[in-house]
Amino acid sequence: GQQVMQIPQYQHVQEGEDFTTYCNSSTTLSNIQWYKQRPGGHPVFLIQLVKSGEVKKQKRLTFQFGEAKKNSSLHITATQTTDVGTYFCAGGRTSYDKVIFGPGTSLSVIP
Amino acid sequence: DVKVTQSSRYLVKRTGEKVFLECVQDMDHENMFWYRQDPGLGLRLIYFSYDVKMKEKGDIPEGYSVSREKKERFSLILESASTNQTSMYLCASSLGVTGVSYEQYFGPGTRLTVT
């Protein structure tokens, strides 16, 4: 069946360093969503990408959707302690709003 | 603000018990979802519903059933709880337009322990 993978599983960075997580699907996606889950919290929607090659920015966060719509990335510039959490990508399927979540990348930021 | 609430934050049940997890959303969303979250596995879809009384199996429906009698409420039922159903259960809702994905709003989660 369709799978969505993410790497790395864990990432520890010094505050101020950059961070990137990668999301890959075994099949072409209709869209990609990104969510952030703080420790002890629930996933919160960050952004959705729909178009091939699309790039969107939210302050220090840059999201990219691959040309083939099978991969995506989230890049954080100059990480801060508030960036700590697990970042999930979720690949959209074609009907009824279902998405498949990747296993997530857990980010730790060392002050 | 969309609010998704779940009936319990923590629940401890015994093997073989019937367990009900309730979820309510207040934004008139068509779609509702039940996921379980386990370390290293992300969120796995158990069931979802795109309308009242309508449901579809997700990726891991075995051992679970659901009920949606009213638009705002989506219940997850464990007919006979087993220890491998110990997990964090997350409910979510979203607008529903066929062929279009909308952001999902999650509830706070229920951590279920089956002993």
mmCIF file of C-alpha atoms in Angstrom:
data_model
loop_
_atom_site.group_PDB
_atom_site.id
_atom_site.type_symbol
_atom_site.label_atom_id
_atom_site.label_comp_id
_atom_site.label_asym_id
_atom_site.label_seq_id
_atom_site.Cartn_x
_atom_site.Cartn_y
_atom_site.Cartn_z
ATOM 1 C CA GLY A 1 0.000 0.000 0.000
ATOM 2 C CA GLN A 2 0.887 3.635 -0.131
ATOM 3 C CA GLN A 3 3.618 4.657 2.309
ATOM 4 C CA VAL A 4 5.010 7.951 3.458
ATOM 5 C CA MET A 5 8.483 7.962 4.953
ATOM 6 C CA GLN A 6 10.372 10.675 6.774
ATOM 7 C CA ILE A 7 14.020 11.130 7.575
ATOM 8 C CA PRO A 8 15.656 11.617 9.922
ATOM 9 C CA GLN A 9 13.675 10.083 12.760
ATOM 10 C CA TYR A 10 15.484 12.256 15.317
ATOM 11 C CA GLN A 11 17.566 15.398 15.019
ATOM 12 C CA HIS A 12 19.435 17.247 17.737
ATOM 13 C CA VAL A 13 20.712 20.718 16.871
ATOM 14 C CA GLN A 14 22.328 23.601 18.663
ATOM 15 C CA GLU A 15 20.143 26.655 18.883
ATOM 16 C CA GLY A 16 20.806 28.797 15.830
ATOM 17 C CA GLU A 17 21.643 25.884 13.527
ATOM 18 C CA ASP A 18 19.460 25.009 10.562
ATOM 19 C CA PHE A 19 17.262 21.909 10.396
ATOM 20 C CA THR A 20 15.722 19.981 7.512
ATOM 21 C CA THR A 21 13.334 17.048 7.461
ATOM 22 C CA TYR A 22 12.507 15.102 4.315
ATOM 23 C CA CYS A 23 9.308 13.343 3.378
ATOM 24 C CA ASN A 24 9.036 10.722 0.624
ATOM 25 C CA SER A 25 6.046 8.897 -0.770
ATOM 26 C CA SER A 26 5.938 5.621 -2.661
ATOM 27 C CA THR A 27 3.255 7.082 -4.943
ATOM 28 C CA THR A 28 2.346 10.450 -6.398
ATOM 29 C CA LEU A 29 0.467 12.651 -3.955
ATOM 30 C CA SER A 30 -2.403 15.045 -4.594
ATOM 31 C CA ASN A 31 -1.053 17.370 -1.923
ATOM 32 C CA ILE A 32 1.196 17.424 1.141
ATOM 33 C CA GLN A 33 0.428 18.773 4.575
ATOM 34 C CA TRP A 34 2.818 19.495 7.424
ATOM 35 C CA TYR A 35 1.943 19.368 11.112
ATOM 36 C CA LYS A 36 3.849 20.133 14.292
ATOM 37 C CA GLN A 37 3.292 18.356 17.580
ATOM 38 C CA ARG A 38 4.825 19.873 20.695
ATOM 39 C CA PRO A 39 5.782 17.472 23.498
ATOM 40 C CA GLY A 40 2.607 16.458 25.316
ATOM 41 C CA GLY A 41 0.441 18.173 22.728
ATOM 42 C CA HIS A 42 -1.529 17.267 19.654
ATOM 43 C CA PRO A 43 -0.638 17.795 15.984
ATOM 44 C CA VAL A 44 -1.254 21.309 14.719
ATOM 45 C CA PHE A 45 -1.523 22.117 11.037
ATOM 46 C CA LEU A 46 1.283 24.231 9.585
ATOM 47 C CA ILE A 47 0.755 24.346 5.836
ATOM 48 C CA GLN A 48 -0.488 22.579 2.734
ATOM 49 C CA LEU A 49 1.275 22.379 -0.640
ATOM 50 C CA VAL A 50 -0.637 21.425 -3.744
ATOM 51 C CA LYS A 51 1.329 22.345 -6.864
ATOM 52 C CA SER A 52 4.321 20.564 -8.315
ATOM 53 C CA GLY A 53 7.527 22.392 -7.324
ATOM 54 C CA GLU A 54 5.681 24.684 -4.927
ATOM 55 C CA VAL A 55 7.686 26.542 -2.276
ATOM 56 C CA LYS A 56 6.073 28.336 0.653
ATOM 57 C CA LYS A 57 7.614 30.243 3.526
ATOM 58 C CA GLN A 58 6.411 30.975 7.023
ATOM 59 C CA LYS A 59 8.947 33.202 8.756
ATOM 60 C CA ARG A 60 11.939 30.884 9.361
ATOM 61 C CA LEU A 61 10.189 27.815 7.909
ATOM 62 C CA THR A 62 10.448 26.910 4.217
ATOM 63 C CA PHE A 63 8.320 24.150 2.741
ATOM 64 C CA GLN A 64 8.893 22.567 -0.640
ATOM 65 C CA PHE A 65 6.903 20.117 -2.756
ATOM 66 C CA GLY A 66 8.862 18.113 -5.295
ATOM 67 C CA GLU A 67 8.388 18.349 -9.030
ATOM 68 C CA ALA A 68 7.095 14.794 -9.214
ATOM 69 C CA LYS A 69 4.817 15.356 -6.200
ATOM 70 C CA LYS A 70 6.372 12.392 -4.407
ATOM 71 C CA ASN A 71 8.570 14.211 -1.936
ATOM 72 C CA SER A 72 8.635 17.278 0.249
ATOM 73 C CA SER A 73 10.902 19.018 2.702
ATOM 74 C CA LEU A 74 10.661 21.370 5.652
ATOM 75 C CA HIS A 75 13.644 23.587 6.390
ATOM 76 C CA ILE A 76 13.971 25.687 9.537
ATOM 77 C CA THR A 77 16.545 28.461 9.509
ATOM 78 C CA ALA A 78 18.299 29.393 12.766
ATOM 79 C CA THR A 79 16.370 27.079 15.065
ATOM 80 C CA GLN A 80 15.003 28.322 18.371
ATOM 81 C CA THR A 81 13.914 26.397 21.453
ATOM 82 C CA THR A 82 10.314 27.073 20.474
ATOM 83 C CA ASP A 83 10.858 24.861 17.407
ATOM 84 C CA VAL A 84 11.137 21.755 19.583
ATOM 85 C CA GLY A 85 8.631 19.069 18.692
ATOM 86 C CA THR A 86 7.803 16.400 16.164
ATOM 87 C CA TYR A 87 7.159 17.408 12.579
ATOM 88 C CA PHE A 88 4.861 15.219 10.533
ATOM 89 C CA CYS A 89 4.216 15.277 6.830
ATOM 90 C CA ALA A 90 0.916 13.920 5.587
ATOM 91 C CA GLY A 91 0.399 12.949 1.979
ATOM 92 C CA GLY A 92 -2.991 13.554 0.451
ATOM 93 C CA ARG A 93 -4.831 10.824 -1.300
ATOM 94 C CA THR A 94 -7.313 11.615 -4.002
ATOM 95 C CA SER A 95 -10.638 11.219 -2.315
ATOM 96 C CA TYR A 96 -12.511 12.076 0.827
ATOM 97 C CA ASP A 97 -9.785 14.164 2.355
ATOM 98 C CA LYS A 98 -7.750 11.234 3.688
ATOM 99 C CA VAL A 99 -4.059 11.716 4.206
ATOM 100 C CA ILE A 100 -1.290 9.308 5.179
ATOM 101 C CA PHE A 101 0.984 10.511 7.925
ATOM 102 C CA GLY A 102 4.686 9.901 7.940
ATOM 103 C CA PRO A 103 6.322 8.641 11.145
ATOM 104 C CA GLY A 104 7.569 12.129 12.023
ATOM 105 C CA THR A 105 10.911 13.765 12.752
ATOM 106 C CA SER A 106 11.558 14.660 16.375
ATOM 107 C CA LEU A 107 13.564 17.860 16.738
ATOM 108 C CA SER A 108 15.500 18.741 19.870
ATOM 109 C CA VAL A 109 17.139 22.141 20.190
ATOM 110 C CA ILE A 110 20.019 22.536 22.615
ATOM 111 C CA PRO A 111 20.191 26.072 24.038
ATOM 112 C CA ASP B 1 -11.602 28.730 16.700
ATOM 113 C CA VAL B 2 -12.321 25.119 15.893
ATOM 114 C CA LYS B 3 -12.586 23.002 18.954
ATOM 115 C CA VAL B 4 -12.292 19.238 19.012
ATOM 116 C CA THR B 5 -12.833 17.656 22.385
ATOM 117 C CA GLN B 6 -12.322 14.095 23.541
ATOM 118 C CA SER B 7 -14.107 12.547 26.473
ATOM 119 C CA SER B 8 -11.050 11.517 28.473
ATOM 120 C CA ARG B 9 -7.349 12.407 28.572
ATOM 121 C CA TYR B 10 -6.392 9.191 30.333
ATOM 122 C CA LEU B 11 -8.211 5.880 30.503
ATOM 123 C CA VAL B 12 -7.281 2.546 32.060
ATOM 124 C CA LYS B 13 -9.276 -0.525 31.088
ATOM 125 C CA ARG B 14 -8.974 -4.253 31.577
ATOM 126 C CA THR B 15 -8.503 -6.814 28.839
ATOM 127 C CA GLY B 16 -11.829 -7.840 27.377
ATOM 128 C CA GLU B 17 -13.722 -4.710 28.402
ATOM 129 C CA LYS B 18 -15.754 -2.736 25.890
ATOM 130 C CA VAL B 19 -14.332 0.766 25.551
ATOM 131 C CA PHE B 20 -15.970 3.883 24.155
ATOM 132 C CA LEU B 21 -13.954 6.924 23.113
ATOM 133 C CA GLU B 22 -16.000 9.991 22.315
ATOM 134 C CA CYS B 23 -15.086 12.946 20.126
ATOM 135 C CA VAL B 24 -17.048 16.137 19.546
ATOM 136 C CA GLN B 25 -16.291 19.011 17.151
ATOM 137 C CA ASP B 26 -18.030 22.365 17.090
ATOM 138 C CA MET B 27 -17.312 23.633 13.561
ATOM 139 C CA ASP B 28 -19.877 21.748 11.517
ATOM 140 C CA HIS B 29 -17.147 19.758 9.773
ATOM 141 C CA GLU B 30 -18.232 16.914 7.520
ATOM 142 C CA ASN B 31 -15.161 14.755 7.987
ATOM 143 C CA MET B 32 -14.055 13.146 11.215
ATOM 144 C CA PHE B 33 -11.162 10.797 11.834
ATOM 145 C CA TRP B 34 -9.801 8.449 14.456
ATOM 146 C CA TYR B 35 -6.054 7.812 14.610
ATOM 147 C CA ARG B 36 -3.803 5.971 16.950
ATOM 148 C CA GLN B 37 -0.311 7.272 17.606
ATOM 149 C CA ASP B 38 2.532 4.989 18.607
ATOM 150 C CA PRO B 39 6.234 5.896 18.897
ATOM 151 C CA GLY B 40 8.062 5.564 15.606
ATOM 152 C CA LEU B 41 4.878 4.798 13.674
ATOM 153 C CA GLY B 42 3.338 8.242 13.414
ATOM 154 C CA LEU B 43 -0.423 8.560 13.159
ATOM 155 C CA ARG B 44 -2.261 5.623 11.695
ATOM 156 C CA LEU B 45 -5.829 6.011 10.495
ATOM 157 C CA ILE B 46 -8.308 3.642 12.113
ATOM 158 C CA TYR B 47 -11.616 4.875 10.679
ATOM 159 C CA PHE B 48 -13.011 8.003 9.202
ATOM 160 C CA SER B 49 -16.459 9.358 8.475
ATOM 161 C CA TYR B 50 -17.418 11.794 5.736
ATOM 162 C CA ASP B 51 -21.050 12.205 6.719
ATOM 163 C CA VAL B 52 -23.537 11.211 9.357
ATOM 164 C CA LYS B 53 -23.924 7.434 9.481
ATOM 165 C CA MET B 54 -21.204 7.079 6.825
ATOM 166 C CA LYS B 55 -17.890 5.469 7.664
ATOM 167 C CA GLU B 56 -14.904 3.993 5.936
ATOM 168 C CA LYS B 57 -12.136 1.778 7.195
ATOM 169 C CA GLY B 58 -8.721 3.291 7.491
ATOM 170 C CA ASP B 59 -5.431 1.465 7.500
ATOM 171 C CA ILE B 60 -5.805 -0.424 10.805
ATOM 172 C CA PRO B 61 -9.529 -1.026 11.507
ATOM 173 C CA GLU B 62 -9.189 -4.503 13.035
ATOM 174 C CA GLY B 63 -10.525 -4.642 16.578
ATOM 175 C CA TYR B 64 -12.317 -1.294 16.282
ATOM 176 C CA SER B 65 -15.696 -0.003 15.214
ATOM 177 C CA VAL B 66 -17.149 3.501 14.995
ATOM 178 C CA SER B 67 -20.434 5.299 15.232
ATOM 179 C CA ARG B 68 -21.546 8.652 13.887
ATOM 180 C CA GLU B 69 -25.183 9.322 14.679
ATOM 181 C CA LYS B 70 -24.800 13.112 14.751
ATOM 182 C CA LYS B 71 -22.596 15.325 12.635
ATOM 183 C CA GLU B 72 -20.624 16.716 15.555
ATOM 184 C CA ARG B 73 -19.940 13.427 17.326
ATOM 185 C CA PHE B 74 -17.756 10.503 16.312
ATOM 186 C CA SER B 75 -17.259 7.543 18.622
ATOM 187 C CA LEU B 76 -14.570 4.884 18.547
ATOM 188 C CA ILE B 77 -15.463 1.531 20.062
ATOM 189 C CA LEU B 78 -13.124 -1.212 21.152
ATOM 190 C CA GLU B 79 -15.411 -4.224 21.348
ATOM 191 C CA SER B 80 -13.039 -6.273 23.497
ATOM 192 C CA ALA B 81 -9.954 -4.352 24.552
ATOM 193 C CA SER B 82 -6.596 -6.043 24.257
ATOM 194 C CA THR B 83 -3.164 -5.019 25.525
ATOM 195 C CA ASN B 84 -1.947 -4.269 21.984
ATOM 196 C CA GLN B 85 -4.549 -1.509 21.827
ATOM 197 C CA THR B 86 -2.710 0.437 24.496
ATOM 198 C CA SER B 87 -1.954 3.672 22.684
ATOM 199 C CA MET B 88 -2.670 7.372 22.262
ATOM 200 C CA TYR B 89 -5.928 7.886 20.366
ATOM 201 C CA LEU B 90 -6.425 11.119 18.461
ATOM 202 C CA CYS B 91 -9.625 12.383 16.936
ATOM 203 C CA ALA B 92 -9.607 14.961 14.146
ATOM 204 C CA SER B 93 -12.078 16.804 11.971
ATOM 205 C CA SER B 94 -11.923 18.713 8.706
ATOM 206 C CA LEU B 95 -14.115 20.370 6.111
ATOM 207 C CA GLY B 96 -15.253 17.878 3.531
ATOM 208 C CA VAL B 97 -15.126 18.531 -0.158
ATOM 209 C CA THR B 98 -14.618 15.495 -2.319
ATOM 210 C CA GLY B 99 -11.191 15.413 -3.896
ATOM 211 C CA VAL B 100 -9.830 18.255 -1.796
ATOM 212 C CA SER B 101 -7.825 17.937 1.373
ATOM 213 C CA TYR B 102 -8.339 20.425 4.136
ATOM 214 C CA GLU B 103 -6.377 20.888 7.292
ATOM 215 C CA GLN B 104 -7.281 18.569 10.097
ATOM 216 C CA TYR B 105 -7.993 19.849 13.580
ATOM 217 C CA PHE B 106 -7.016 17.473 16.322
ATOM 218 C CA GLY B 107 -8.375 16.879 19.766
ATOM 219 C CA PRO B 108 -6.072 16.632 22.797
ATOM 220 C CA GLY B 109 -5.928 12.831 22.624
ATOM 221 C CA THR B 110 -6.867 9.988 24.939
ATOM 222 C CA ARG B 111 -4.074 7.868 26.347
ATOM 223 C CA LEU B 112 -5.593 4.432 26.751
ATOM 224 C CA THR B 113 -3.896 1.737 28.801
ATOM 225 C CA VAL B 114 -5.248 -1.809 28.651
ATOM 226 C CA THR B 115 -4.056 -4.055 31.457
#
